[in-house]
mmCIF file of C-alpha atoms in Angstrom:
data_model
loop_
_atom_site.group_PDB
_atom_site.id
_atom_site.type_symbol
_atom_site.label_atom_id
_atom_site.label_comp_id
_atom_site.label_asym_id
_atom_site.label_seq_id
_atom_site.Cartn_x
_atom_site.Cartn_y
_atom_site.Cartn_z
ATOM 1 C CA MET A 4 -51.066 14.543 29.339
ATOM 2 C CA LYS A 5 -49.048 13.388 32.109
ATOM 3 C CA LEU A 6 -45.488 11.776 31.663
ATOM 4 C CA GLN A 7 -46.793 8.551 33.458
ATOM 5 C CA GLU A 8 -49.538 8.430 31.383
ATOM 6 C CA ILE A 9 -47.266 8.746 27.895
ATOM 7 C CA LEU A 10 -45.079 6.283 29.347
ATOM 8 C CA LYS A 11 -47.654 3.761 30.296
ATOM 9 C CA ASN A 12 -48.873 3.677 27.016
ATOM 10 C CA THR A 13 -45.645 2.355 25.231
ATOM 11 C CA GLY A 14 -46.893 -1.575 25.099
ATOM 12 C CA GLY A 15 -49.044 -0.434 21.882
ATOM 13 C CA VAL A 16 -45.747 0.982 20.335
ATOM 14 C CA LYS A 17 -43.466 -1.822 21.592
ATOM 15 C CA LYS A 18 -45.971 -3.951 19.319
ATOM 16 C CA GLN A 19 -45.484 -1.583 16.379
ATOM 17 C CA GLY A 20 -42.050 -1.701 16.559
ATOM 18 C CA ASN A 21 -42.199 -5.458 16.625
ATOM 19 C CA GLU A 22 -44.079 -5.707 12.876
ATOM 20 C CA LEU A 23 -42.230 -2.961 11.464
ATOM 21 C CA PHE A 24 -38.535 -4.898 12.521
ATOM 22 C CA LEU A 25 -40.397 -8.240 11.111
ATOM 23 C CA HIS A 26 -41.009 -6.453 7.787
ATOM 24 C CA GLU A 27 -36.937 -4.918 7.752
ATOM 25 C CA GLN A 28 -35.977 -8.273 8.774
ATOM 26 C CA LYS A 29 -37.998 -10.296 6.213
ATOM 27 C CA ILE A 30 -36.419 -7.190 3.411
ATOM 28 C CA TYR A 31 -32.723 -8.054 4.347
ATOM 29 C CA ALA A 32 -33.688 -11.915 4.552
ATOM 30 C CA GLU A 33 -34.893 -11.703 1.173
ATOM 31 C CA GLY A 34 -31.943 -9.756 0.040
ATOM 32 C CA ASN A 35 -29.086 -11.950 1.264
ATOM 33 C CA VAL A 36 -27.488 -13.914 -1.239
ATOM 34 C CA TYR A 37 -25.151 -15.980 1.075
ATOM 35 C CA ASN A 38 -26.057 -19.585 -0.187
ATOM 36 C CA GLU A 39 -26.011 -18.147 -3.794
ATOM 37 C CA TYR A 40 -22.652 -16.891 -2.917
ATOM 38 C CA GLN A 41 -21.179 -19.904 -1.144
ATOM 39 C CA ALA A 42 -22.131 -22.186 -4.092
ATOM 40 C CA LEU A 43 -20.390 -20.034 -6.168
ATOM 41 C CA TYR A 44 -17.428 -20.033 -3.830
ATOM 42 C CA LYS A 45 -17.370 -23.949 -3.387
ATOM 43 C CA LYS A 46 -17.491 -24.122 -7.621
ATOM 44 C CA THR A 47 -14.382 -21.838 -7.540
ATOM 45 C CA MET A 48 -12.204 -23.489 -4.621
ATOM 46 C CA SER A 49 -12.858 -26.721 -6.575
ATOM 47 C CA SER A 50 -11.825 -26.136 -10.105
ATOM 48 C CA LYS A 51 -9.580 -28.433 -11.078
ATOM 49 C CA HIS A 52 -7.044 -26.666 -13.855
ATOM 50 C CA LYS A 53 -5.277 -23.132 -12.396
ATOM 51 C CA THR A 54 -7.125 -21.589 -15.714
ATOM 52 C CA SER A 55 -10.471 -22.334 -14.359
ATOM 53 C CA PHE A 56 -9.266 -21.669 -10.648
ATOM 54 C CA ALA A 57 -8.368 -18.395 -12.373
ATOM 55 C CA GLU A 58 -11.744 -17.410 -14.408
ATOM 56 C CA ASN A 59 -13.583 -18.579 -11.788
ATOM 57 C CA LEU A 60 -11.763 -16.171 -9.125
ATOM 58 C CA TYR A 61 -12.185 -13.284 -11.577
ATOM 59 C CA ASN A 62 -16.301 -14.055 -12.276
ATOM 60 C CA LEU A 63 -16.588 -14.056 -8.022
ATOM 61 C CA LEU A 64 -15.254 -11.554 -8.064
ATOM 62 C CA LEU A 65 -17.434 -9.465 -10.476
ATOM 63 C CA TYR A 66 -20.435 -11.323 -8.749
ATOM 64 C CA ILE A 67 -19.311 -9.653 -5.484
ATOM 65 C CA GLU A 68 -19.089 -6.211 -6.928
ATOM 66 C CA ASN A 69 -22.404 -6.630 -8.570
ATOM 67 C CA ILE A 70 -24.339 -7.978 -5.315
ATOM 68 C CA GLN A 71 -23.058 -4.691 -3.787
ATOM 69 C CA LYS A 72 -24.513 -2.727 -6.544
ATOM 70 C CA GLU A 73 -27.795 -4.075 -6.220
ATOM 71 C CA GLY A 74 -28.002 -3.661 -1.978
ATOM 72 C CA LYS A 75 -27.705 -7.048 -1.611
ATOM 73 C CA THR A 76 -26.009 -8.615 1.399
ATOM 74 C CA ILE A 77 -24.007 -11.693 1.935
ATOM 75 C CA LEU A 78 -24.631 -12.869 5.805
ATOM 76 C CA SER A 79 -24.215 -16.110 7.254
ATOM 77 C CA LYS A 80 -25.980 -17.078 9.971
ATOM 78 C CA TRP A 81 -23.924 -15.508 13.142
ATOM 79 C CA GLN A 82 -23.177 -12.482 11.043
ATOM 80 C CA PHE A 83 -27.162 -12.451 9.875
ATOM 81 C CA ARG A 84 -27.736 -12.660 13.784
ATOM 82 C CA ILE A 85 -25.635 -9.493 14.423
ATOM 83 C CA VAL A 86 -27.594 -7.528 11.634
ATOM 84 C CA THR A 87 -31.118 -8.747 13.083
ATOM 85 C CA TYR A 88 -29.604 -7.333 17.223
ATOM 86 C CA LEU A 89 -28.784 -4.318 15.577
ATOM 87 C CA LEU A 90 -31.825 -3.453 13.451
ATOM 88 C CA ARG A 91 -34.856 -4.338 16.410
ATOM 89 C CA LYS A 92 -32.399 -1.678 18.204
ATOM 90 C CA LYS A 93 -33.351 0.833 15.338
ATOM 91 C CA THR A 94 -36.888 -0.271 14.719
ATOM 92 C CA ASN A 95 -37.706 0.169 18.051
ATOM 93 C CA ALA A 96 -35.644 3.522 18.169
ATOM 94 C CA ALA A 97 -37.911 4.579 14.755
ATOM 95 C CA ILE A 98 -41.294 4.320 16.350
ATOM 96 C CA PHE A 99 -40.624 5.281 20.176
ATOM 97 C CA SER A 100 -38.959 8.422 18.459
ATOM 98 C CA SER A 101 -42.849 9.008 16.377
ATOM 99 C CA TYR A 102 -44.572 8.210 19.245
ATOM 100 C CA TYR A 103 -43.049 10.713 21.789
ATOM 101 C CA ALA A 104 -43.172 13.456 18.589
ATOM 102 C CA GLU A 105 -47.001 13.051 18.710
ATOM 103 C CA CYS A 106 -47.451 13.032 22.424
ATOM 104 C CA LEU A 107 -44.885 16.232 22.207
ATOM 105 C CA LYS A 108 -47.530 17.560 19.755
ATOM 106 C CA LYS A 109 -50.491 17.005 22.422
ATOM 107 C CA CYS A 110 -48.143 17.987 25.378
ATOM 108 C CA SER A 111 -49.095 21.544 27.138
ATOM 109 C CA ASP A 112 -47.203 20.970 30.093
ATOM 110 C CA LYS A 113 -43.353 22.565 29.595
ATOM 111 C CA LYS A 114 -41.657 20.371 31.794
ATOM 112 C CA ILE A 115 -43.142 17.247 30.106
ATOM 113 C CA ALA A 116 -42.051 18.760 26.505
ATOM 114 C CA LYS A 117 -38.402 19.484 27.592
ATOM 115 C CA ILE A 118 -38.521 15.900 28.779
ATOM 116 C CA LEU A 119 -39.985 14.707 25.273
ATOM 117 C CA GLU A 120 -37.707 16.954 23.448
ATOM 118 C CA LYS A 121 -34.813 15.268 25.222
ATOM 119 C CA LYS A 122 -36.224 11.704 24.600
ATOM 120 C CA ILE A 123 -36.587 12.434 21.035
ATOM 121 C CA GLU A 124 -32.955 14.141 20.360
ATOM 122 C CA VAL A 125 -31.386 10.659 22.589
ATOM 123 C CA ILE A 126 -33.661 8.470 20.097
ATOM 124 C CA LYS A 127 -32.923 9.671 17.087
ATOM 125 C CA THR A 128 -28.754 9.846 17.999
ATOM 126 C CA ASP A 129 -29.541 6.079 18.928
ATOM 127 C CA TYR A 130 -31.537 5.266 15.322
ATOM 128 C CA GLY A 131 -28.514 7.206 13.012
ATOM 129 C CA ASN A 132 -25.585 5.561 14.789
ATOM 130 C CA LYS A 133 -27.770 1.811 14.899
ATOM 131 C CA SER A 134 -28.039 2.475 10.845
ATOM 132 C CA ILE A 135 -24.740 3.448 10.408
ATOM 133 C CA VAL A 136 -23.555 0.378 12.137
ATOM 134 C CA ILE A 137 -25.522 -2.230 10.259
ATOM 135 C CA ARG A 138 -24.494 -0.719 7.087
ATOM 136 C CA GLU A 139 -20.998 -0.670 8.137
ATOM 137 C CA ASN A 140 -21.226 -4.500 9.318
ATOM 138 C CA ILE A 141 -23.186 -5.463 6.103
ATOM 139 C CA ASP A 142 -20.121 -3.697 3.927
ATOM 140 C CA ASN A 143 -17.473 -5.095 6.080
ATOM 141 C CA PHE A 144 -18.970 -8.479 6.335
ATOM 142 C CA ILE A 145 -19.047 -8.493 2.141
ATOM 143 C CA ASN A 146 -15.500 -6.567 1.762
ATOM 144 C CA ILE A 147 -13.884 -9.459 4.215
ATOM 145 C CA ARG A 148 -14.694 -11.778 1.292
ATOM 146 C CA LYS A 149 -13.841 -9.215 -1.191
ATOM 147 C CA VAL A 150 -10.440 -8.854 -0.463
ATOM 148 C CA LYS A 151 -9.915 -12.384 0.160
ATOM 149 C CA ILE A 152 -10.690 -12.746 -3.296
ATOM 150 C CA ILE A 153 -8.203 -9.922 -4.738
ATOM 151 C CA HIS A 154 -5.333 -11.425 -3.222
ATOM 152 C CA LEU A 155 -6.058 -14.726 -4.458
ATOM 153 C CA LEU A 156 -6.631 -13.468 -7.797
ATOM 154 C CA GLU A 157 -2.962 -11.380 -7.809
ATOM 155 C CA LYS A 158 -1.494 -14.758 -7.303
ATOM 156 C CA THR A 159 -3.438 -16.463 -10.059
ATOM 157 C CA LYS A 160 -3.673 -14.184 -12.759
ATOM 158 C CA LYS A 161 -0.793 -15.291 -14.179
ATOM 159 C CA TYR A 162 -2.467 -18.832 -15.119
ATOM 160 C CA PHE A 163 -4.361 -16.753 -17.471
ATOM 161 C CA PRO A 164 -3.412 -17.045 -21.537
ATOM 162 C CA SER A 165 -1.915 -14.488 -22.892
ATOM 163 C CA ALA A 166 -3.162 -12.748 -26.029
ATOM 164 C CA GLU A 167 -1.342 -12.125 -28.732
ATOM 165 C CA THR A 168 0.090 -8.278 -29.338
ATOM 166 C CA ASN A 169 0.181 -5.884 -32.225
ATOM 167 C CA PRO A 170 4.620 -5.339 -32.791
ATOM 168 C CA GLU A 171 3.089 -1.676 -34.106
ATOM 169 C CA ASN A 172 1.698 -0.792 -30.299
ATOM 170 C CA ILE A 173 4.106 0.376 -27.637
ATOM 171 C CA VAL A 174 1.454 -0.142 -25.208
ATOM 172 C CA GLU A 175 -1.157 -2.522 -25.136
ATOM 173 C CA LEU A 176 -3.527 -3.225 -21.658
ATOM 174 C CA ARG A 177 -6.429 -5.804 -22.063
ATOM 175 C CA ASN A 178 -9.112 -5.873 -19.024
ATOM 176 C CA VAL A 179 -6.741 -4.068 -16.716
ATOM 177 C CA LYS A 180 -8.405 -3.682 -12.981
ATOM 178 C CA LYS A 181 -6.404 -2.301 -9.642
ATOM 179 C CA TYR A 182 -7.599 -2.687 -6.655
ATOM 180 C CA TYR A 183 -5.732 -1.127 -3.616
ATOM 181 C CA CYS A 184 -6.489 -3.230 -0.273
ATOM 182 C CA ASN A 185 -6.713 -1.238 3.458
ATOM 183 C CA GLU A 186 -7.476 -4.191 5.764
ATOM 184 C CA ASN A 187 -10.782 -5.077 4.834
ATOM 185 C CA VAL A 188 -11.595 -2.722 2.676
ATOM 186 C CA ALA A 189 -10.528 -2.970 -1.259
ATOM 187 C CA PHE A 190 -10.748 0.354 -3.501
ATOM 188 C CA ASN A 191 -10.973 -0.039 -6.815
ATOM 189 C CA ILE A 192 -9.204 2.401 -8.492
ATOM 190 C CA LEU A 193 -8.907 1.043 -12.235
ATOM 191 C CA ASN A 194 -11.740 -0.832 -13.870
ATOM 192 C CA ASN A 195 -11.566 -2.685 -17.088
ATOM 193 C CA ILE A 196 -8.927 -0.710 -18.748
ATOM 194 C CA ASN A 197 -8.556 -1.553 -22.560
ATOM 195 C CA LEU A 198 -6.203 0.452 -24.449
ATOM 196 C CA GLN A 199 -3.823 0.379 -27.393
ATOM 197 C CA ILE A 200 -0.979 2.960 -28.084
ATOM 198 C CA GLN A 201 1.259 3.338 -31.557
ATOM 199 C CA LYS A 202 4.806 3.904 -31.118
ATOM 200 C CA GLY A 203 6.125 7.189 -31.154
ATOM 201 C CA LYS A 204 3.153 9.006 -30.434
ATOM 202 C CA PHE A 205 2.848 12.212 -28.238
ATOM 203 C CA ILE A 206 0.224 10.743 -25.661
ATOM 204 C CA VAL A 207 -1.909 12.949 -22.549
ATOM 205 C CA ILE A 208 -3.596 11.374 -20.357
ATOM 206 C CA LEU A 209 -6.258 14.145 -19.056
ATOM 207 C CA GLY A 210 -7.892 13.393 -15.841
ATOM 208 C CA SER A 211 -8.614 15.490 -12.582
ATOM 209 C CA SER A 212 -7.416 14.611 -9.300
ATOM 210 C CA GLY A 213 -8.598 11.052 -7.976
ATOM 211 C CA SER A 214 -9.297 9.650 -11.274
ATOM 212 C CA GLY A 215 -7.070 7.211 -11.792
ATOM 213 C CA LYS A 216 -4.939 8.787 -14.449
ATOM 214 C CA THR A 217 -1.564 8.847 -12.059
ATOM 215 C CA THR A 218 -2.431 4.807 -10.958
ATOM 216 C CA LEU A 219 -2.859 4.198 -15.151
ATOM 217 C CA MET A 220 0.847 5.826 -15.592
ATOM 218 C CA ASN A 221 2.207 3.633 -12.574
ATOM 219 C CA ILE A 222 0.993 0.390 -14.182
ATOM 220 C CA ILE A 223 1.949 1.252 -17.755
ATOM 221 C CA SER A 224 5.096 2.673 -16.830
ATOM 222 C CA GLY A 225 5.719 -0.930 -14.165
ATOM 223 C CA MET A 226 5.979 1.047 -11.056
ATOM 224 C CA ASP A 227 2.713 -0.906 -10.070
ATOM 225 C CA ASN A 228 1.183 -4.137 -11.071
ATOM 226 C CA SER A 229 -2.056 -4.523 -11.758
ATOM 227 C CA THR A 230 -4.568 -6.648 -10.061
ATOM 228 C CA TYR A 231 -6.101 -8.650 -13.307
ATOM 229 C CA GLY A 232 -5.929 -8.357 -17.286
ATOM 230 C CA GLN A 233 -2.625 -7.698 -19.248
ATOM 231 C CA VAL A 234 0.022 -5.450 -19.679
ATOM 232 C CA VAL A 235 2.483 -5.309 -22.707
ATOM 233 C CA VAL A 236 4.890 -2.394 -22.537
ATOM 234 C CA ASN A 237 7.445 -2.428 -25.712
ATOM 235 C CA ASN A 238 6.454 -6.039 -26.551
ATOM 236 C CA ILE A 239 7.122 -7.023 -23.310
ATOM 237 C CA ASP A 240 4.904 -8.515 -21.198
ATOM 238 C CA ILE A 241 5.040 -7.320 -17.615
ATOM 239 C CA THR A 242 1.962 -8.570 -16.654
ATOM 240 C CA ASN A 243 3.461 -10.953 -13.866
ATOM 241 C CA MET A 244 6.700 -9.575 -12.897
ATOM 242 C CA ASN A 245 8.093 -9.135 -9.943
ATOM 243 C CA ALA A 246 9.505 -5.963 -8.052
ATOM 244 C CA ALA A 247 13.405 -7.191 -9.013
ATOM 245 C CA GLN A 248 11.892 -7.820 -12.975
ATOM 246 C CA LEU A 249 9.640 -4.296 -13.211
ATOM 247 C CA THR A 250 12.850 -2.563 -11.831
ATOM 248 C CA ASP A 251 15.256 -4.134 -14.492
ATOM 249 C CA PHE A 252 12.330 -3.662 -17.136
ATOM 250 C CA ARG A 253 11.861 0.457 -16.029
ATOM 251 C CA ARG A 254 15.788 0.970 -16.232
ATOM 252 C CA LYS A 255 15.958 -0.443 -19.775
ATOM 253 C CA ASN A 256 12.656 0.971 -21.072
ATOM 254 C CA ILE A 257 11.279 3.904 -19.096
ATOM 255 C CA GLY A 258 12.218 7.783 -18.531
ATOM 256 C CA TYR A 259 10.473 9.792 -16.138
ATOM 257 C CA ILE A 260 10.388 13.510 -15.282
ATOM 258 C CA PHE A 261 8.628 14.473 -12.331
ATOM 259 C CA GLN A 262 6.959 18.069 -11.379
ATOM 260 C CA GLN A 263 9.701 18.085 -8.537
ATOM 261 C CA TYR A 264 13.119 17.755 -10.429
ATOM 262 C CA GLY A 265 15.097 15.026 -8.207
ATOM 263 C CA LEU A 266 18.078 16.269 -9.061
ATOM 264 C CA LEU A 267 20.953 14.922 -6.319
ATOM 265 C CA PRO A 268 22.587 18.349 -4.911
ATOM 266 C CA ASN A 269 25.834 17.243 -4.696
ATOM 267 C CA LEU A 270 26.215 16.403 -8.593
ATOM 268 C CA THR A 271 26.781 19.436 -11.606
ATOM 269 C CA VAL A 272 24.024 19.310 -14.170
ATOM 270 C CA LYS A 273 26.474 17.210 -16.567
ATOM 271 C CA GLU A 274 26.812 14.343 -13.256
ATOM 272 C CA ASN A 275 23.091 14.473 -12.860
ATOM 273 C CA VAL A 276 22.651 13.782 -16.388
ATOM 274 C CA GLU A 277 25.330 10.662 -16.370
ATOM 275 C CA ILE A 278 23.300 9.305 -13.760
ATOM 276 C CA GLY A 279 20.881 8.690 -16.293
ATOM 277 C CA TYR A 280 23.315 7.384 -18.746
ATOM 278 C CA SER A 281 24.531 4.575 -16.140
ATOM 279 C CA LEU A 282 21.116 3.466 -15.826
ATOM 280 C CA GLN A 283 20.996 1.980 -19.122
ATOM 281 C CA PRO A 284 22.699 -1.150 -19.041
ATOM 282 C CA ASP A 285 22.855 -1.663 -23.016
ATOM 283 C CA LYS A 286 25.450 0.711 -23.926
ATOM 284 C CA SER A 287 24.653 1.019 -27.572
ATOM 285 C CA GLN A 288 21.215 2.344 -26.421
ATOM 286 C CA ARG A 289 23.122 5.266 -24.736
ATOM 287 C CA LEU A 290 23.037 8.327 -26.651
ATOM 288 C CA ASP A 291 25.836 10.926 -26.557
ATOM 289 C CA ILE A 292 25.813 13.303 -23.132
ATOM 290 C CA ASP A 293 26.938 16.584 -24.434
ATOM 291 C CA GLU A 294 24.533 16.201 -27.260
ATOM 292 C CA ILE A 295 21.588 15.624 -25.314
ATOM 293 C CA LEU A 296 23.111 18.795 -23.261
ATOM 294 C CA LYS A 297 22.656 20.701 -26.215
ATOM 295 C CA SER A 298 19.634 19.357 -27.455
ATOM 296 C CA VAL A 299 18.019 20.818 -23.819
ATOM 297 C CA GLU A 300 19.853 24.328 -24.284
ATOM 298 C CA MET A 301 22.157 23.047 -20.845
ATOM 299 C CA TYR A 302 25.598 22.544 -22.178
ATOM 300 C CA ASP A 303 26.862 25.764 -21.313
ATOM 301 C CA TYR A 304 25.709 25.030 -17.931
ATOM 302 C CA LYS A 305 27.327 21.470 -17.826
ATOM 303 C CA ASN A 306 29.483 22.406 -14.411
ATOM 304 C CA LYS A 307 26.860 24.390 -12.939
ATOM 305 C CA MET A 308 25.219 22.974 -9.426
ATOM 306 C CA PRO A 309 21.066 22.574 -9.432
ATOM 307 C CA HIS A 310 21.166 25.317 -7.008
ATOM 308 C CA GLU A 311 22.323 27.798 -9.183
ATOM 309 C CA LEU A 312 20.066 26.907 -12.068
ATOM 310 C CA SER A 313 16.153 28.156 -12.688
ATOM 311 C CA GLY A 314 13.019 26.098 -11.948
ATOM 312 C CA GLY A 315 12.815 25.605 -15.542
ATOM 313 C CA GLN A 316 16.648 25.158 -16.266
ATOM 314 C CA GLN A 317 16.526 22.180 -14.079
ATOM 315 C CA GLN A 318 13.826 20.715 -15.430
ATOM 316 C CA ARG A 319 15.425 20.567 -18.428
ATOM 317 C CA VAL A 320 18.301 18.838 -16.914
ATOM 318 C CA SER A 321 15.875 16.386 -15.581
ATOM 319 C CA ILE A 322 14.683 15.555 -18.915
ATOM 320 C CA ALA A 323 18.033 15.369 -20.514
ATOM 321 C CA ARG A 324 18.759 12.553 -17.233
ATOM 322 C CA SER A 325 15.646 11.179 -19.129
ATOM 323 C CA ILE A 326 16.610 10.861 -22.246
ATOM 324 C CA VAL A 327 20.195 10.290 -22.916
ATOM 325 C CA LYS A 328 19.738 6.695 -22.124
ATOM 326 C CA ASN A 329 17.018 6.388 -24.907
ATOM 327 C CA PRO A 330 13.871 4.797 -23.535
ATOM 328 C CA ALA A 331 11.422 3.412 -24.901
ATOM 329 C CA ILE A 332 8.969 5.766 -23.495
ATOM 330 C CA ILE A 333 8.866 9.100 -21.262
ATOM 331 C CA PHE A 334 6.544 9.337 -18.653
ATOM 332 C CA GLY A 335 5.992 13.359 -17.676
ATOM 333 C CA ASP A 336 3.931 13.466 -14.184
ATOM 334 C CA GLU A 337 2.379 17.037 -14.071
ATOM 335 C CA PRO A 338 5.881 18.280 -15.782
ATOM 336 C CA THR A 339 5.263 21.958 -15.790
ATOM 337 C CA GLY A 340 3.099 22.275 -12.167
ATOM 338 C CA ALA A 341 5.995 23.704 -10.145
ATOM 339 C CA VAL A 342 6.787 26.549 -13.340
ATOM 340 C CA ASP A 343 5.172 29.777 -14.724
ATOM 341 C CA GLU A 344 3.658 30.206 -18.442
ATOM 342 C CA LYS A 345 6.529 30.882 -20.071
ATOM 343 C CA MET A 346 8.904 27.821 -18.769
ATOM 344 C CA SER A 347 5.842 25.483 -19.043
ATOM 345 C CA LYS A 348 5.743 26.430 -22.864
ATOM 346 C CA MET A 349 9.609 25.949 -23.241
ATOM 347 C CA ILE A 350 9.308 22.361 -21.095
ATOM 348 C CA MET A 351 6.590 21.131 -23.511
ATOM 349 C CA GLU A 352 8.612 22.489 -26.307
ATOM 350 C CA LEU A 353 11.252 19.881 -25.211
ATOM 351 C CA PHE A 354 9.075 16.886 -24.980
ATOM 352 C CA ILE A 355 7.887 17.819 -28.459
ATOM 353 C CA LYS A 356 11.402 17.889 -29.746
ATOM 354 C CA VAL A 357 12.280 14.731 -27.628
ATOM 355 C CA ASN A 358 9.085 12.834 -29.533
ATOM 356 C CA LYS A 359 10.118 14.032 -33.070
ATOM 357 C CA GLU A 360 13.906 14.035 -32.911
ATOM 358 C CA TYR A 361 14.333 10.439 -31.143
ATOM 359 C CA LYS A 362 10.755 8.960 -32.030
ATOM 360 C CA THR A 363 10.174 8.623 -28.307
ATOM 361 C CA THR A 364 6.980 7.715 -27.080
ATOM 362 C CA VAL A 365 6.082 10.413 -24.957
ATOM 363 C CA ILE A 366 2.765 10.305 -22.252
ATOM 364 C CA ILE A 367 1.978 13.203 -20.555
ATOM 365 C CA VAL A 368 0.085 13.190 -17.445
ATOM 366 C CA THR A 369 -2.070 15.818 -16.415
ATOM 367 C CA HIS A 370 -5.084 17.448 -15.289
ATOM 368 C CA ASN A 371 -4.561 20.781 -17.562
ATOM 369 C CA HIS A 372 -6.569 20.557 -20.520
ATOM 370 C CA ILE A 373 -4.534 23.474 -22.607
ATOM 371 C CA ILE A 374 -1.733 20.577 -22.881
ATOM 372 C CA ALA A 375 -4.054 18.198 -24.134
ATOM 373 C CA GLU A 376 -3.799 20.744 -27.139
ATOM 374 C CA LEU A 377 -0.592 19.411 -28.482
ATOM 375 C CA ALA A 378 -1.077 15.785 -28.427
ATOM 376 C CA ASP A 379 -1.357 13.122 -30.844
ATOM 377 C CA ILE A 380 -3.773 11.167 -28.689
ATOM 378 C CA VAL A 381 -5.773 12.419 -25.899
ATOM 379 C CA ILE A 382 -7.084 9.344 -23.305
ATOM 380 C CA TYR A 383 -9.715 11.287 -21.192
ATOM 381 C CA VAL A 384 -9.769 9.268 -17.813
ATOM 382 C CA GLY A 385 -12.662 9.423 -15.077
ATOM 383 C CA HIS A 386 -13.341 7.385 -12.408
ATOM 384 C CA GLY A 387 -11.322 4.462 -12.902
ATOM 385 C CA SER A 388 -12.304 4.064 -16.730
ATOM 386 C CA ILE A 389 -11.205 5.588 -19.952
ATOM 387 C CA GLU A 390 -14.440 7.850 -20.755
ATOM 388 C CA LYS A 391 -13.138 8.965 -24.405
ATOM 389 C CA VAL A 392 -10.358 8.756 -26.616
ATOM 390 C CA VAL A 393 -9.679 11.569 -28.896
ATOM 391 C CA TYR A 394 -6.926 11.558 -32.012
ATOM 392 C CA ASN A 395 -5.991 14.657 -32.612
ATOM 393 C CA GLU A 396 -5.085 15.622 -36.479
ATOM 394 C CA HIS A 397 -3.635 18.855 -35.501
ATOM 395 C CA PRO A 398 -1.804 19.184 -32.945
ATOM 396 C CA LYS A 399 -0.917 22.629 -31.679
ATOM 397 C CA ASN A 400 2.855 23.718 -31.215
ATOM 398 C CA PRO A 401 3.071 25.243 -27.360
ATOM 399 C CA ASN A 402 3.734 29.089 -28.564
ATOM 400 C CA GLU A 403 -0.307 28.729 -30.595
ATOM 401 C CA LEU A 404 -1.367 28.013 -26.784
ATOM 402 C CA LYS A 405 -3.173 30.136 -24.667
ATOM 403 C CA TRP A 406 -2.295 29.435 -21.049
#
């Protein structure tokens, strides 16, 4: 089979390519819901009441997410033309790749075979690239709309009426969603979280890396806002608080203990604890510094500098600093991640002691399943959702755990 003969017979191949293109174009056209989307968008934007506008925005966001799950598209006329142009290139590449592969099977000339192999390699690369570009364009066109809706939703969620809360609960989340937007890409981190936590409980939020557990902690603790949904903590609705209001809320109500101790190196143990003490604006709520240092067995080290302490001792100071302002909730973000087994047990004993003696709600965020055995309630988080909530009637003591 001569190369000229192979190249001359491409007329029929082009015809097959055109037929394949028309078939795939029809599929994309049938899956394009642009007109339906535009009708919903216009309905939303013409909402007369703020509450109905916010509700329609949320429904529009859900509509877009369902479109993505179903593999459909939202393409305007000019966007459809772009996809059509790329689609023609892709289908031509597919047909010519198959044609040259058939010719290669019949070819006995090694030189021609090498030329065909090179053509097939180039065409397959082009086919793969075009497939990726088509998908990227379709996703980008949808995500541009999605990001716009999310930004509007964050501004309008304040128009949703607040639901009644149970005063016995320290935390109540209703239909909480959280997105992070990076230019034209929206990442859904938390999806429809509904959660109630009673006051005075020892809670473990358990999940692997990327599960959404830290984002959940950030929203409960007022470190971040939800995109949608209601967040009530210590009977305070923090859903629509701005950055300054959230800072004030955290000062009065929240204590943090992180994996990295965060002690100020130029201050003594007692001075570091005084930092936490001064954060509580309500002086009547503050606890006695010396008593707290005794409770964490660091009173004898109160004049030491952080560099003179072990890792476990620094973590105890960090806990004391958090306790002393008498917060409603103490959050521990992987608090045993940087210490050994012995120190881990001692740290967890302190958390339990704080929970029992001061009736402080303790919420530990971790990937360690062993720690979950200490909790009254274990909240399993995965893929941005609460997978299950387990109530433990007989929590273990840290010394009973097998690390």
